[in-house]
Structures are given as C-alpha cells and as structure tokens.
Short mmCIF file of C-alpha atoms in Angstrom, two decimals:
data_model
loop_
_atom_site.label_atom_id
_atom_site.label_comp_id
_atom_site.label_asym_id
_atom_site.label_seq_id
_atom_site.Cartn_x
_atom_site.Cartn_y
_atom_site.Cartn_z
CA MET A 1 -31.73 -26.43 -8.77
CA ASP A 2 -31.66 -25.18 -12.37
CA ASN A 3 -32.98 -21.79 -13.49
CA ASN A 4 -36.10 -23.27 -15.06
CA LEU A 5 -37.19 -24.87 -11.78
CA ASN A 6 -36.35 -21.68 -9.88
CA GLY A 7 -38.52 -19.72 -12.26
CA LEU A 8 -41.46 -22.09 -11.85
CA ILE A 9 -41.23 -22.00 -8.08
CA THR A 10 -41.16 -18.19 -8.10
CA LYS A 11 -44.10 -18.02 -10.51
CA TRP A 12 -46.30 -20.51 -8.68
CA SER A 13 -45.45 -19.26 -5.19
CA ASN A 14 -46.53 -15.76 -6.24
CA GLN A 15 -49.77 -17.16 -7.63
CA SER A 16 -50.29 -19.14 -4.43
CA CYS A 17 -49.81 -16.01 -2.33
CA ARG A 18 -52.45 -14.11 -4.35
CA ALA A 19 -54.87 -17.07 -4.17
CA ASN A 20 -54.53 -17.28 -0.39
CA LYS A 21 -55.27 -13.64 0.43
CA VAL A 22 -58.47 -13.11 2.40
CA ASN A 23 -60.14 -9.69 2.49
CA LYS A 24 -59.48 -8.36 6.00
CA GLU A 25 -62.94 -6.76 6.10
CA LEU A 26 -64.47 -10.26 6.04
CA TYR A 27 -63.00 -11.08 9.47
CA ALA A 28 -65.01 -8.25 11.01
CA ARG A 29 -68.14 -9.03 8.98
CA TYR A 30 -68.25 -12.67 10.03
CA GLU A 31 -66.76 -12.06 13.52
CA VAL A 32 -63.79 -14.33 12.87
CA LYS A 33 -60.78 -13.81 15.13
CA ARG A 34 -57.25 -13.67 13.75
CA GLY A 35 -55.40 -15.76 16.32
CA LEU A 36 -56.24 -15.77 20.03
CA ARG A 37 -56.60 -12.00 20.56
CA ASP A 38 -58.94 -9.23 19.47
CA ILE A 39 -57.46 -5.98 18.18
CA ASP A 40 -58.07 -4.42 21.60
CA GLY A 41 -56.15 -7.21 23.33
CA LYS A 42 -59.18 -8.98 24.75
CA GLY A 43 -58.76 -12.72 24.72
CA VAL A 44 -60.81 -14.97 22.47
CA LEU A 45 -62.55 -17.57 24.64
CA ALA A 46 -61.23 -20.90 23.42
CA GLY A 47 -61.35 -23.08 26.54
CA LEU A 48 -61.23 -23.23 30.32
CA THR A 49 -58.28 -23.93 32.61
CA ARG A 50 -57.52 -24.09 36.32
CA ILE A 51 -53.74 -23.97 35.84
CA GLY A 52 -52.81 -20.38 35.12
CA GLU A 53 -54.68 -17.09 35.24
CA VAL A 54 -53.64 -13.84 33.58
CA HIS A 55 -55.48 -10.82 34.96
CA SER A 56 -55.18 -7.45 33.23
CA TYR A 57 -58.52 -5.67 33.43
CA ILE A 58 -61.80 -5.39 35.32
CA ILE A 59 -65.31 -4.81 33.98
CA SER A 60 -67.06 -1.71 35.33
CA ASP A 61 -70.42 -0.53 33.95
CA GLY A 62 -69.93 -2.83 31.01
CA LYS A 63 -66.54 -1.33 30.14
CA SER A 64 -63.10 -2.92 30.30
CA ILE A 65 -60.83 -1.01 32.69
CA PRO A 66 -57.08 -1.81 32.56
CA VAL A 67 -55.46 -2.70 35.90
CA PRO A 68 -51.89 -3.66 36.87
CA GLY A 69 -51.18 -7.15 35.58
CA ARG A 70 -51.44 -10.16 37.85
CA LEU A 71 -50.37 -13.74 37.15
CA SER A 72 -51.47 -16.72 39.22
CA TYR A 73 -50.40 -20.35 39.15
CA ARG A 74 -53.15 -22.63 40.48
CA GLY A 75 -54.62 -19.66 42.34
CA VAL A 76 -51.31 -18.64 43.91
CA ASN A 77 -50.13 -15.16 42.98
CA VAL A 78 -46.72 -15.51 41.35
CA GLU A 79 -45.44 -12.54 43.32
CA ASP A 80 -46.30 -14.35 46.58
CA LEU A 81 -44.77 -17.58 45.27
CA VAL A 82 -41.51 -15.82 44.36
CA ASN A 83 -41.31 -13.85 47.62
CA GLY A 84 -41.81 -17.09 49.53
CA PHE A 85 -38.96 -19.15 48.11
CA LEU A 86 -36.57 -16.17 47.91
CA LYS A 87 -37.26 -15.30 51.54
CA ASP A 88 -36.49 -18.90 52.52
CA GLU A 89 -33.35 -18.78 50.31
CA ARG A 90 -34.25 -21.85 48.28
CA PHE A 91 -34.66 -22.48 44.56
CA GLY A 92 -38.25 -22.25 43.38
CA PHE A 93 -38.55 -23.87 39.96
CA GLU A 94 -39.05 -27.45 41.16
CA GLU A 95 -41.64 -26.18 43.66
CA THR A 96 -43.38 -24.37 40.82
CA CYS A 97 -43.40 -27.53 38.69
CA PHE A 98 -45.07 -29.41 41.56
CA LEU A 99 -47.67 -26.67 41.95
CA LEU A 100 -48.51 -26.70 38.25
CA LEU A 101 -48.63 -30.48 37.88
CA VAL A 102 -50.24 -31.53 41.17
CA GLY A 103 -52.38 -28.48 41.87
CA HIS A 104 -51.19 -27.31 45.28
CA LEU A 105 -48.05 -26.05 46.94
CA PRO A 106 -45.92 -28.88 48.34
CA ASP A 107 -45.11 -29.27 52.00
CA ALA A 108 -41.51 -29.86 53.03
CA ILE A 109 -41.67 -33.66 52.60
CA GLU A 110 -43.48 -33.46 49.26
CA LEU A 111 -40.94 -30.93 47.97
CA ARG A 112 -38.02 -33.11 49.08
CA ASP A 113 -39.52 -36.20 47.41
CA PHE A 114 -40.44 -34.31 44.23
CA ARG A 115 -36.93 -32.88 43.89
CA GLY A 116 -35.58 -36.39 44.35
CA LEU A 117 -37.93 -37.71 41.65
CA ILE A 118 -36.75 -35.02 39.22
CA ALA A 119 -33.08 -35.67 40.04
CA ASN A 120 -33.47 -39.42 39.56
CA ASN A 121 -34.80 -38.79 36.05
CA TYR A 122 -32.02 -36.45 34.89
CA ASP A 123 -30.17 -39.12 32.93
CA LEU A 124 -31.05 -39.65 29.29
CA PRO A 125 -31.37 -43.19 27.84
CA ASP A 126 -28.10 -45.02 27.22
CA ASP A 127 -26.20 -43.79 24.15
CA PHE A 128 -28.88 -41.14 23.45
CA VAL A 129 -26.33 -38.31 23.39
CA ARG A 130 -23.99 -40.16 21.02
CA ASP A 131 -26.61 -41.63 18.68
CA ILE A 132 -29.18 -38.83 18.58
CA ILE A 133 -27.92 -35.46 19.80
CA MET A 134 -24.44 -35.64 18.28
CA LYS A 135 -25.67 -36.85 14.88
CA ALA A 136 -26.39 -34.09 12.30
CA PRO A 137 -26.84 -31.26 14.84
CA SER A 138 -29.17 -28.54 13.61
CA LYS A 139 -28.23 -24.86 13.49
CA ASP A 140 -31.43 -24.16 15.41
CA LEU A 141 -31.60 -25.72 18.86
CA MET A 142 -35.39 -25.64 19.02
CA ASN A 143 -35.43 -28.08 16.09
CA THR A 144 -32.70 -30.13 17.77
CA ILE A 145 -34.75 -30.43 20.97
CA ALA A 146 -37.98 -31.19 19.09
CA ARG A 147 -36.23 -33.98 17.19
CA SER A 148 -34.86 -35.35 20.47
CA VAL A 149 -38.31 -35.24 22.06
CA LEU A 150 -39.82 -37.19 19.18
CA THR A 151 -36.99 -39.72 19.40
CA LEU A 152 -37.63 -40.26 23.13
CA PHE A 153 -40.89 -41.88 22.00
CA CYS A 154 -38.79 -44.79 20.72
CA PHE A 155 -37.27 -45.35 24.17
CA ASP A 156 -40.60 -45.41 26.02
CA ASP A 157 -42.37 -48.77 26.20
CA GLN A 158 -45.58 -46.98 27.26
CA ALA A 159 -45.32 -44.05 24.88
CA ASP A 160 -48.96 -44.24 23.72
CA ASP A 161 -50.48 -44.92 27.15
CA LEU A 162 -52.75 -41.92 27.88
CA SER A 163 -53.60 -42.83 31.47
CA GLU A 164 -52.97 -39.88 33.76
CA ARG A 165 -50.46 -41.86 35.85
CA ASN A 166 -48.37 -42.66 32.79
CA VAL A 167 -48.57 -39.15 31.35
CA PHE A 168 -47.57 -37.77 34.76
CA ARG A 169 -44.52 -40.08 34.68
CA GLN A 170 -43.66 -38.89 31.20
CA SER A 171 -44.07 -35.28 32.34
CA ILE A 172 -41.56 -35.73 35.15
CA GLN A 173 -39.07 -37.30 32.75
CA LEU A 174 -39.49 -34.50 30.18
CA ILE A 175 -39.02 -31.77 32.82
CA ALA A 176 -35.85 -33.53 33.97
CA HIS A 177 -34.58 -34.23 30.43
CA PHE A 178 -35.13 -30.82 28.85
CA PRO A 179 -32.05 -29.08 30.36
CA LEU A 180 -29.85 -31.90 29.05
CA LEU A 181 -31.46 -31.89 25.60
CA ALA A 182 -30.84 -28.13 25.34
CA ILE A 183 -27.32 -27.95 26.80
CA TYR A 184 -26.01 -31.06 25.04
CA GLY A 185 -27.67 -29.92 21.82
CA TYR A 186 -25.84 -26.62 22.14
CA GLN A 187 -22.49 -28.33 22.79
CA ALA A 188 -22.95 -30.44 19.64
CA TYR A 189 -23.92 -27.35 17.65
CA ALA A 190 -20.93 -25.34 18.97
CA HIS A 191 -18.54 -28.16 18.12
CA TYR A 192 -19.77 -28.96 14.61
CA HIS A 193 -20.84 -25.51 13.43
CA GLU A 194 -18.54 -23.17 15.39
CA LYS A 195 -15.54 -25.52 15.71
CA LYS A 196 -15.42 -25.16 19.49
CA SER A 197 -14.36 -27.78 22.01
CA PHE A 198 -16.93 -30.46 22.71
CA VAL A 199 -17.44 -30.77 26.47
CA ILE A 200 -20.19 -32.79 28.12
CA HIS A 201 -20.85 -32.58 31.88
CA SER A 202 -23.25 -35.00 33.53
CA PRO A 203 -25.85 -33.32 35.81
CA ARG A 204 -25.46 -33.54 39.56
CA LYS A 205 -28.38 -34.91 41.55
CA ASP A 206 -27.65 -32.58 44.46
CA LEU A 207 -28.14 -29.47 42.32
CA SER A 208 -31.35 -27.74 41.29
CA ILE A 209 -32.34 -27.51 37.63
CA ALA A 210 -31.12 -23.90 37.44
CA GLU A 211 -27.78 -24.81 39.02
CA ASN A 212 -27.37 -27.79 36.72
CA ILE A 213 -27.97 -25.68 33.61
CA LEU A 214 -25.02 -23.45 34.55
CA PHE A 215 -22.99 -26.44 35.78
CA MET A 216 -23.42 -28.33 32.50
CA LEU A 217 -23.02 -25.29 30.25
CA ARG A 218 -19.79 -23.89 31.64
CA HIS A 219 -16.51 -25.68 31.06
CA ASP A 220 -15.34 -24.95 34.63
CA ASN A 221 -18.76 -25.79 36.17
CA GLN A 222 -18.60 -22.59 38.24
CA HIS A 223 -21.37 -20.07 38.96
CA THR A 224 -22.26 -17.59 41.69
CA ASP A 225 -25.28 -17.91 43.97
CA LEU A 226 -26.82 -14.79 42.42
CA GLU A 227 -26.44 -16.19 38.90
CA ALA A 228 -28.21 -19.43 39.83
CA LYS A 229 -30.88 -17.56 41.79
CA LEU A 230 -31.70 -15.28 38.87
CA LEU A 231 -31.80 -18.13 36.34
CA ASP A 232 -34.11 -20.05 38.68
CA LEU A 233 -36.34 -16.97 38.92
CA ALA A 234 -36.42 -16.70 35.12
CA LEU A 235 -37.56 -20.34 34.89
CA VAL A 236 -40.34 -19.73 37.42
CA LEU A 237 -41.61 -16.62 35.62
CA HIS A 238 -41.66 -18.40 32.24
CA ALA A 239 -43.19 -21.67 33.46
CA GLU A 240 -46.83 -20.90 32.72
CA HIS A 241 -48.99 -18.15 31.28
CA GLY A 242 -52.53 -19.45 30.99
CA GLY A 243 -54.08 -21.53 28.23
CA GLY A 244 -54.37 -18.76 25.64
CA ASN A 245 -50.76 -18.33 24.59
CA ASN A 246 -49.88 -19.93 21.30
CA SER A 247 -47.73 -22.87 22.43
CA THR A 248 -49.96 -23.82 25.38
CA PHE A 249 -53.06 -23.60 23.22
CA THR A 250 -51.22 -25.93 20.83
CA THR A 251 -50.88 -28.52 23.61
CA HIS A 252 -54.63 -28.53 24.13
CA VAL A 253 -55.41 -28.77 20.43
CA VAL A 254 -52.95 -31.57 19.71
CA SER A 255 -53.51 -33.60 22.89
CA SER A 256 -57.29 -33.48 22.29
CA ALA A 257 -56.63 -35.72 19.28
CA TYR A 258 -55.42 -38.49 21.65
CA THR A 259 -51.84 -38.43 20.46
CA ASP A 260 -48.80 -39.16 22.62
CA ILE A 261 -47.14 -36.57 24.84
CA TYR A 262 -43.96 -36.49 22.73
CA SER A 263 -45.91 -35.43 19.63
CA VAL A 264 -47.77 -32.80 21.65
CA VAL A 265 -44.59 -31.30 23.08
CA ALA A 266 -42.87 -31.30 19.68
CA ALA A 267 -45.80 -29.34 18.27
CA ALA A 268 -45.59 -26.87 21.15
CA MET A 269 -41.87 -26.47 20.48
CA GLY A 270 -42.64 -25.50 16.89
CA SER A 271 -44.99 -22.80 18.16
CA LEU A 272 -42.62 -21.47 20.81
CA LYS A 273 -39.81 -21.16 18.28
CA GLY A 274 -41.58 -18.32 16.50
CA LEU A 275 -40.39 -14.71 16.83
CA ARG A 276 -43.88 -13.71 17.93
CA HIS A 277 -43.65 -16.06 20.88
CA GLY A 278 -40.52 -17.51 22.47
CA GLY A 279 -38.03 -15.96 20.06
CA ALA A 280 -38.81 -12.39 21.09
CA ASN A 281 -36.03 -12.01 23.68
CA ILE A 282 -33.41 -12.58 20.98
CA LYS A 283 -34.85 -9.66 19.06
CA VAL A 284 -34.67 -7.46 22.17
CA VAL A 285 -30.95 -8.18 22.61
CA GLU A 286 -30.22 -7.56 18.92
CA MET A 287 -32.22 -4.34 19.03
CA PHE A 288 -30.24 -3.06 22.00
CA GLU A 289 -26.98 -3.82 20.26
CA GLU A 290 -28.18 -1.46 17.52
CA ILE A 291 -29.19 1.17 20.07
CA LYS A 292 -25.80 0.98 21.82
CA ALA A 293 -23.98 1.30 18.53
CA ASN A 294 -25.99 4.30 17.33
CA VAL A 295 -26.61 6.32 20.51
CA ASP A 296 -23.57 8.19 21.82
CA ASP A 297 -24.93 9.17 25.23
CA TRP A 298 -26.96 6.34 26.75
CA GLN A 299 -28.11 8.63 29.56
CA ASP A 300 -29.49 11.39 27.32
CA PRO A 301 -33.31 10.99 27.18
CA ASP A 302 -33.57 13.09 24.02
CA GLU A 303 -30.97 11.10 22.09
CA VAL A 304 -32.41 7.77 23.22
CA SER A 305 -35.94 8.94 22.46
CA ASN A 306 -34.90 10.01 18.96
CA TYR A 307 -33.52 6.56 18.22
CA VAL A 308 -36.61 4.85 19.62
CA GLU A 309 -38.62 7.06 17.29
CA LYS A 310 -36.54 5.74 14.38
CA LEU A 311 -37.46 2.21 15.47
CA VAL A 312 -41.17 3.06 15.60
CA THR A 313 -41.12 4.82 12.23
CA LYS A 314 -39.32 1.88 10.57
CA GLN A 315 -36.05 3.75 10.02
CA ALA A 316 -33.83 1.62 12.27
CA TYR A 317 -32.91 -1.96 13.19
CA ASP A 318 -35.12 -4.41 11.23
CA ARG A 319 -37.54 -1.67 10.07
CA THR A 320 -40.65 -3.47 11.30
CA GLY A 321 -41.75 -0.54 13.45
CA LEU A 322 -41.62 -2.72 16.56
CA VAL A 323 -39.86 -1.94 19.83
CA TYR A 324 -39.24 -5.49 20.94
CA GLY A 325 -40.06 -6.27 24.55
CA ILE A 326 -42.54 -3.39 24.79
CA GLY A 327 -46.22 -4.30 24.75
CA HIS A 328 -48.07 -7.55 25.39
CA ALA A 329 -51.12 -9.28 23.96
CA VAL A 330 -52.85 -9.23 27.37
CA TYR A 331 -51.12 -6.93 29.83
CA SER A 332 -51.49 -3.18 29.47
CA ILE A 333 -50.47 -1.24 32.58
CA SER A 334 -47.80 -3.74 33.61
CA ASP A 335 -46.48 -7.26 33.16
CA PRO A 336 -45.99 -8.63 36.69
CA ARG A 337 -43.17 -10.90 35.52
CA ALA A 338 -41.16 -7.92 34.25
CA ILE A 339 -41.69 -6.05 37.54
CA ILE A 340 -40.55 -9.02 39.63
CA PHE A 341 -37.58 -9.64 37.37
CA LYS A 342 -36.36 -6.06 37.17
CA SER A 343 -35.06 -5.57 40.71
CA TYR A 344 -32.96 -8.72 40.52
CA VAL A 345 -31.72 -7.83 37.05
CA ARG A 346 -30.42 -4.58 38.52
CA GLU A 347 -28.59 -6.56 41.21
CA LEU A 348 -26.91 -8.86 38.67
CA ALA A 349 -25.99 -5.93 36.40
CA LYS A 350 -24.23 -4.32 39.35
CA GLU A 351 -22.33 -7.56 40.07
CA LYS A 352 -21.29 -7.78 36.39
CA GLY A 353 -20.33 -4.09 36.11
CA LEU A 354 -23.11 -3.40 33.62
CA ASP A 355 -24.95 -0.70 35.53
CA LYS A 356 -24.92 1.74 32.60
CA GLU A 357 -26.39 -0.81 30.24
CA PHE A 358 -29.12 -1.61 32.74
CA GLU A 359 -29.96 2.10 32.99
CA LEU A 360 -30.21 2.22 29.18
CA TYR A 361 -32.78 -0.57 29.33
CA ASN A 362 -34.56 1.31 32.09
CA LEU A 363 -34.64 4.50 30.00
CA VAL A 364 -35.95 2.76 26.86
CA GLU A 365 -38.64 1.07 28.98
CA LYS A 366 -39.75 4.52 30.18
CA LEU A 367 -39.59 6.31 26.82
CA ALA A 368 -40.91 3.67 24.39
CA PRO A 369 -44.61 3.84 25.37
CA GLU A 370 -44.55 7.63 24.99
CA VAL A 371 -42.97 7.44 21.52
CA ILE A 372 -45.25 4.64 20.34
CA GLY A 373 -48.29 6.60 21.56
CA LYS A 374 -47.27 9.58 19.40
CA HIS A 375 -47.29 7.55 16.20
CA ARG A 376 -49.99 4.92 16.65
CA LYS A 377 -53.50 4.57 17.91
CA ILE A 378 -53.18 2.55 21.11
CA TYR A 379 -56.18 0.38 21.98
CA LYS A 380 -54.81 -0.41 25.40
CA GLY A 381 -51.86 0.61 27.52
CA ILE A 382 -48.41 -0.72 26.75
CA SER A 383 -45.54 -1.59 29.05
CA ALA A 384 -42.42 -3.72 29.16
CA ASN A 385 -42.98 -7.46 29.07
CA VAL A 386 -40.80 -10.21 30.54
CA ASP A 387 -38.84 -10.60 27.27
CA PHE A 388 -37.55 -7.04 27.65
CA TYR A 389 -35.15 -8.10 30.41
CA SER A 390 -34.77 -11.88 30.00
CA GLY A 391 -32.35 -11.72 27.07
CA PHE A 392 -30.20 -9.18 28.94
CA VAL A 393 -30.10 -11.54 31.92
CA TYR A 394 -29.12 -14.52 29.80
CA ARG A 395 -26.34 -12.51 28.19
CA MET A 396 -25.05 -11.47 31.64
CA LEU A 397 -25.05 -15.14 32.57
CA ASP A 398 -22.86 -15.85 29.51
CA ILE A 399 -25.59 -18.01 28.03
CA PRO A 400 -25.22 -18.24 24.23
CA GLN A 401 -27.97 -16.62 22.20
CA GLN A 402 -28.79 -19.97 20.61
CA LEU A 403 -30.04 -21.09 24.04
CA PHE A 404 -32.35 -18.14 24.76
CA THR A 405 -35.53 -19.73 23.36
CA PRO A 406 -34.60 -23.25 24.57
CA LEU A 407 -34.42 -21.80 28.09
CA PHE A 408 -37.99 -20.65 27.63
CA ALA A 409 -38.86 -24.23 26.64
CA ILE A 410 -37.05 -25.67 29.69
CA ALA A 411 -39.31 -23.50 31.83
CA ARG A 412 -42.55 -23.87 29.88
CA ILE A 413 -42.41 -27.68 29.58
CA SER A 414 -43.83 -27.79 33.12
CA GLY A 415 -46.81 -25.66 32.11
CA TRP A 416 -47.31 -27.61 28.87
CA CYS A 417 -47.37 -30.91 30.73
CA ALA A 418 -49.85 -29.53 33.25
CA HIS A 419 -52.17 -28.50 30.41
CA ILE A 420 -51.82 -31.89 28.71
CA LEU A 421 -52.84 -33.57 31.96
CA GLU A 422 -55.74 -31.12 32.27
CA GLU A 423 -56.92 -31.88 28.75
CA LEU A 424 -56.90 -35.62 29.48
CA ALA A 425 -58.57 -35.22 32.89
CA ASN A 426 -61.50 -33.36 31.32
CA ASP A 427 -62.05 -35.67 28.37
CA GLY A 428 -65.11 -37.74 29.15
CA LYS A 429 -64.19 -40.47 26.69
CA ILE A 430 -61.20 -41.62 28.73
CA ILE A 431 -62.34 -43.87 31.58
CA ARG A 432 -60.94 -42.87 34.97
CA PRO A 433 -61.93 -43.19 38.63
CA ALA A 434 -64.15 -40.55 40.21
CA TYR A 435 -62.44 -37.71 42.06
CA ASN A 436 -63.62 -35.23 44.66
CA CYS A 437 -62.58 -31.94 43.10
CA VAL A 438 -61.52 -29.18 45.48
CA GLU A 439 -60.38 -25.66 44.82
CA PRO A 440 -56.58 -25.17 44.86
CA LYS A 441 -55.00 -23.26 47.73
CA ARG A 442 -55.39 -19.54 47.15
CA ILE A 443 -53.07 -18.15 49.81
CA TYR A 444 -49.30 -18.58 49.91
CA LEU A 445 -48.02 -20.23 53.09
CA PRO A 446 -44.38 -20.54 54.15
CA LEU A 447 -43.01 -24.00 53.52
CA GLU A 448 -42.95 -25.02 57.19
CA LYS A 449 -46.65 -24.14 57.61
CA ARG A 450 -48.06 -26.03 54.66
#
C-alpha cells in the first residue's frame, strides 16, 4: 500500500473514531447498559434460561448482599456434580454434556449409550483434514476452528433443518468433532508456521474426550491418570455459565434469526476469542511469566505485593492496570469453579515438581484483592476466577498456548448447543408437538441410584 493510501486511511479512521464517540453520561441519563453488566456487576436482564444458573448475591431489605458463588447446571450444583463423578472415579464431561442437552442426569444405561453416541461421531468427514484443515492454516486456532465449523455446513445434507431432533443430532456431532478440529488445526499450524513435525493421531472410541485430547495431541499418545482427570475437570467447569456471558448470549441472538447451527457456533467462536472472554487465561500465564522474571523471592509477600501494585498502577506487564484472573463480572466473594479447581491444581503441581510456582499463584490470589482495593473504588468484592488457574493447568499438561482458548471452546460447545436448543424450543413460530414440562432434578444422586 502506497504512502498516499496509508495517509488517507489514517486520516479517515481518526475522523471515524471521533464521529463514533458517545458521551458516557448519556448511558446513565437514558438507562442504557454497556454490555450485559451494570457497573456494580448486577446482570442486565436479557432473557430466561433453565440451563445454567450463576448465583452470587441475595436480596435482603431491598439491598444486594454478596454471598459465596454457586454455579448450577440444570439445577444440579456443579460442586455436587464434580464430587459425584470423581468419587466414582469416572470422567465427567460426557455426563455433563448429557445433563446440559437433555436436562437431567443420565442413569448408567443412558450414560453408556450417550458415550457411545459421542464416540461414534468422532470421525470427521472423509478428506476433511486434508482439504480443509491443512489448507492455509491460520495463526489463530479460533479462526481455524470457526472456518472448519462453517465448512461442516457443506457436508450436512440437513444443515438448515431447525427441527429439534436434527439440531440435537448436529449438537452431538459438533461436541464430538471439536477436539479434532482444535488438535488437528494446531498440528497444521505447528507444521506450517513453526516448522514442526506434522503428526495426526485418530481418536480412540474407548477413550473419553479428555483422554482423546491428550492422546491426539502428544506424539507418544501417553498421559497420566491425573493429567486426564484434571483436563476432564477443566472441561466440566467451562462447559456452561448461564445465558448472560458474551458467547452464550450470542448463540441466543443469532439462533433467534432462524439461521443454521454452524453459523450460530461460528459467531459464538468469534465472541469467545476475545481477551475479555475466552482469551483471558493466556493473559494470566503471560502475566505470571513477567512476575516470575521480576520478583526474586516468590515467597516474600512484600516483594510480590509490590509487583502486583505495579500491575494495578499500570507500571508493569501490559500497563492496563488489570491483574488478570482476579475479579469476575458476576462473582464477588468467590468463583466456585476456581475453588473446585484449586485443590486438584495443587495435586498436579506436586506431581510436576512445580510446588513453588503454585504457591506463587496462591500468594498473588491472596494479595491482589487487597492491592486493588487500595487503588480503586470496588463496587463489589473481587476474587480469583477460573481463568486464574486454568492456563497454569494447561501449561503443566504441556498444552501449547495456542490451544488455551480452543480448549474453552471444546468445553463450551456443549453449553452453546444446549442454549440453541432452548432458543428453538421456546420459539412459538416453530411447530412442534406438545410436551409436559417438568422441573429438572435438583439433587445429585450417585450413578447407580438414578
């Protein structure tokens, strides 16, 4: 591009920026919300859902009182769900997908059949890897996966059929395909952009999704039980987070236009890619690399606190003033996902010989709210969110950073599909048989008692 064109683009883009500015005072005057949250963290009512519930406060005497965070999938407390499958020593992500899509916890036979259905849909269409994934691989895997999702439309003879049965079929296929789209996309990226060996492993039908991710990613196919268990836990904790988060809200908006599921999911991928959403765990890892490089004694609270203060006052890392992984749009006292995750992160860190690094994370988690409170007016409490530890876990699992956000997508595709089905089920213009609606199960039961 010649200098004249560069000059015009600079000139007109600056003019465009000035023309697009809206006086911030007008948002308050006309009660217009910027995004899906008020400044105090209270959600903006934009719809109703029965799929996921995020609970962070109670109302007493007309006032909002923060409480420890709670997350429920279809009325089942995630903590109970996790304790159940870990106690029974089984993988929980497929069970979670069933719960989100169907609306209740599966019994033993339903879980066996559902796992079989997922496994039978692992394989991508013939020549898809060669003709689509390996051609012109992007440097950003979220774009690679979105492109692959849109291309899957071409291989589906019923792509535009919005009947719930067909969309449920498509949902199963997308849940099964996403690990392959991500891992194969990464292998193509690593080969073409990093000049690494190109190795493709087909998934095994006898392995869970979490096991298959590690099996397909690693050249030797090997992983420990703890590694697979922790990755499975990460998928469960990222699978759903209510209808108000950006990418899930996107699924409702786009699917309400009666478009196909592939277009809806591609739009959600674009939302999740953002650093304010799914890309946050990458920023946490990068931030901690800066902390490790600039703090001599990781166990000294004063030295660590001083560096955190530099982050908050825009003197360190990316100078945004953010401590990534600390604070959440909804939770204040605690993020239940971070609490569940933390004990198992400690266990993996011990196995990997990274105890000191884990303790550094632990110390920053403790100190950051205090430092932030000194410099800013806090409208609600702040605590570590799930992104604070997830990037550390992925790094311990030797998962490349390029796959951090795609792993979020592999988990969240189950929640997205559930919300797409919900949007269709509640649209009165689509003719469907009458159903007797019942409340979902509210109490966790062991598998053998369901």
